[in-house]
Amino acid sequence: MSRACELTGKAVLTGNNVSHANNKTRRRFLPNLVNVTLISEALNQNVRLRISANALRSVEHRGGLDAFLAKANEKELSQRARLLKKQIAKKVAEQAAA
């Protein structure tokens, strides 16, 4: 399991620990990933994702998973999230036509 957010693409960054004596040792900055279950209104199903806490706030701010994925850039999304975005777009298009 990679240490990257499935919705925003936020991943591990690297940098230095710098001591008082200005000694530098390499370190990793890990994203704050949480396992969540989000509800897709268009598909009427629950979706389990591993996303960052920041992405969870963004999903809530945009009005849910469906609205977030509608605006999301495909390059940042994981393979599962891209598939989910296509399924939601297809379902919304079917509901609009009916």
Coordinates of C-alpha atoms in Angstrom, one line a residue:
M1 CA 0.0 0.0 0.0
S2 CA 1.6 3.3 -1.1
R3 CA 1.7 6.3 1.2
A4 CA -0.2 8.6 -1.1
C5 CA -3.7 10.1 -0.9
E6 CA -6.1 8.5 -3.4
L7 CA -7.9 11.8 -4.1
T8 CA -5.3 14.5 -4.0
G9 CA -2.1 12.6 -4.8
K10 CA -0.4 14.0 -1.7
A11 CA 2.6 11.7 -1.0
V12 CA 5.8 11.4 1.1
L13 CA 8.2 14.4 1.0
T14 CA 11.8 14.3 2.1
G15 CA 14.0 16.8 3.8
N16 CA 16.5 17.3 6.6
N17 CA 16.4 17.3 10.4
V18 CA 18.6 20.2 11.3
S19 CA 20.2 20.2 14.8
H20 CA 21.3 23.2 16.8
A21 CA 24.8 22.5 15.6
N22 CA 23.5 22.7 12.0
N23 CA 24.0 18.9 11.5
K24 CA 21.7 17.6 8.7
T25 CA 20.2 14.1 8.6
R26 CA 17.7 13.0 6.1
R27 CA 14.1 12.5 7.1
R28 CA 10.7 11.8 5.6
F29 CA 7.5 13.9 5.9
L30 CA 4.6 11.5 5.8
P31 CA 1.1 12.6 4.8
N32 CA -1.7 12.2 7.4
L33 CA -3.6 9.3 5.8
V34 CA -6.8 8.0 7.2
N35 CA -9.1 5.1 6.1
V36 CA -12.6 6.5 5.5
T37 CA -15.9 5.3 4.1
L38 CA -17.5 7.9 1.9
I39 CA -21.0 7.8 0.5
S40 CA -21.6 8.3 -3.2
E41 CA -25.2 9.7 -3.7
A42 CA -25.2 9.0 -7.5
L43 CA -24.2 5.3 -7.1
N44 CA -26.0 4.8 -3.8
Q45 CA -23.1 2.9 -2.3
N46 CA -20.3 3.3 0.2
V47 CA -16.7 3.6 -1.0
R48 CA -13.6 2.9 1.2
L49 CA -10.7 5.1 0.4
R50 CA -7.3 5.9 2.0
I51 CA -7.1 9.7 1.9
S52 CA -5.3 12.5 3.7
A53 CA -7.1 14.4 6.4
N54 CA -6.8 17.5 4.2
A55 CA -8.6 15.8 1.4
L56 CA -11.4 14.7 3.8
R57 CA -11.9 18.4 4.6
S58 CA -11.9 19.3 0.9
V59 CA -14.5 16.6 0.2
E60 CA -16.8 18.0 2.9
H61 CA -16.2 21.5 1.7
R62 CA -17.2 20.7 -1.9
G63 CA -20.4 19.0 -0.9
G64 CA -19.5 15.3 -0.9
L65 CA -17.6 12.7 -2.9
D66 CA -19.5 13.1 -6.1
A67 CA -18.9 16.9 -6.3
F68 CA -15.2 16.5 -5.3
L69 CA -14.6 14.0 -8.1
A70 CA -16.5 16.0 -10.7
K71 CA -14.0 18.9 -10.2
A72 CA -10.9 16.7 -9.5
N73 CA -7.9 16.6 -11.9
E74 CA -7.5 13.0 -13.3
K75 CA -3.7 13.1 -12.9
E76 CA -3.9 13.4 -9.1
L77 CA -6.5 10.6 -8.7
S78 CA -5.6 7.0 -8.0
Q79 CA -6.7 4.3 -10.5
R80 CA -9.7 3.3 -8.2
A81 CA -10.7 7.0 -7.9
R82 CA -10.6 7.5 -11.7
L83 CA -12.8 4.5 -12.2
L84 CA -15.2 5.8 -9.6
K85 CA -15.2 9.2 -11.3
K86 CA -16.2 7.6 -14.6
Q87 CA -18.9 5.6 -13.0
I88 CA -20.4 8.6 -11.2
A89 CA -20.2 10.7 -14.4
K90 CA -22.0 8.0 -16.4
K91 CA -24.7 7.6 -13.7
V92 CA -25.3 11.4 -13.6
A93 CA -25.6 11.6 -17.4
E94 CA -28.1 8.7 -17.4
Q95 CA -30.2 10.5 -14.7
A96 CA -30.1 13.8 -16.6
A97 CA -31.2 12.1 -19.8
A98 CA -34.1 10.4 -18.1

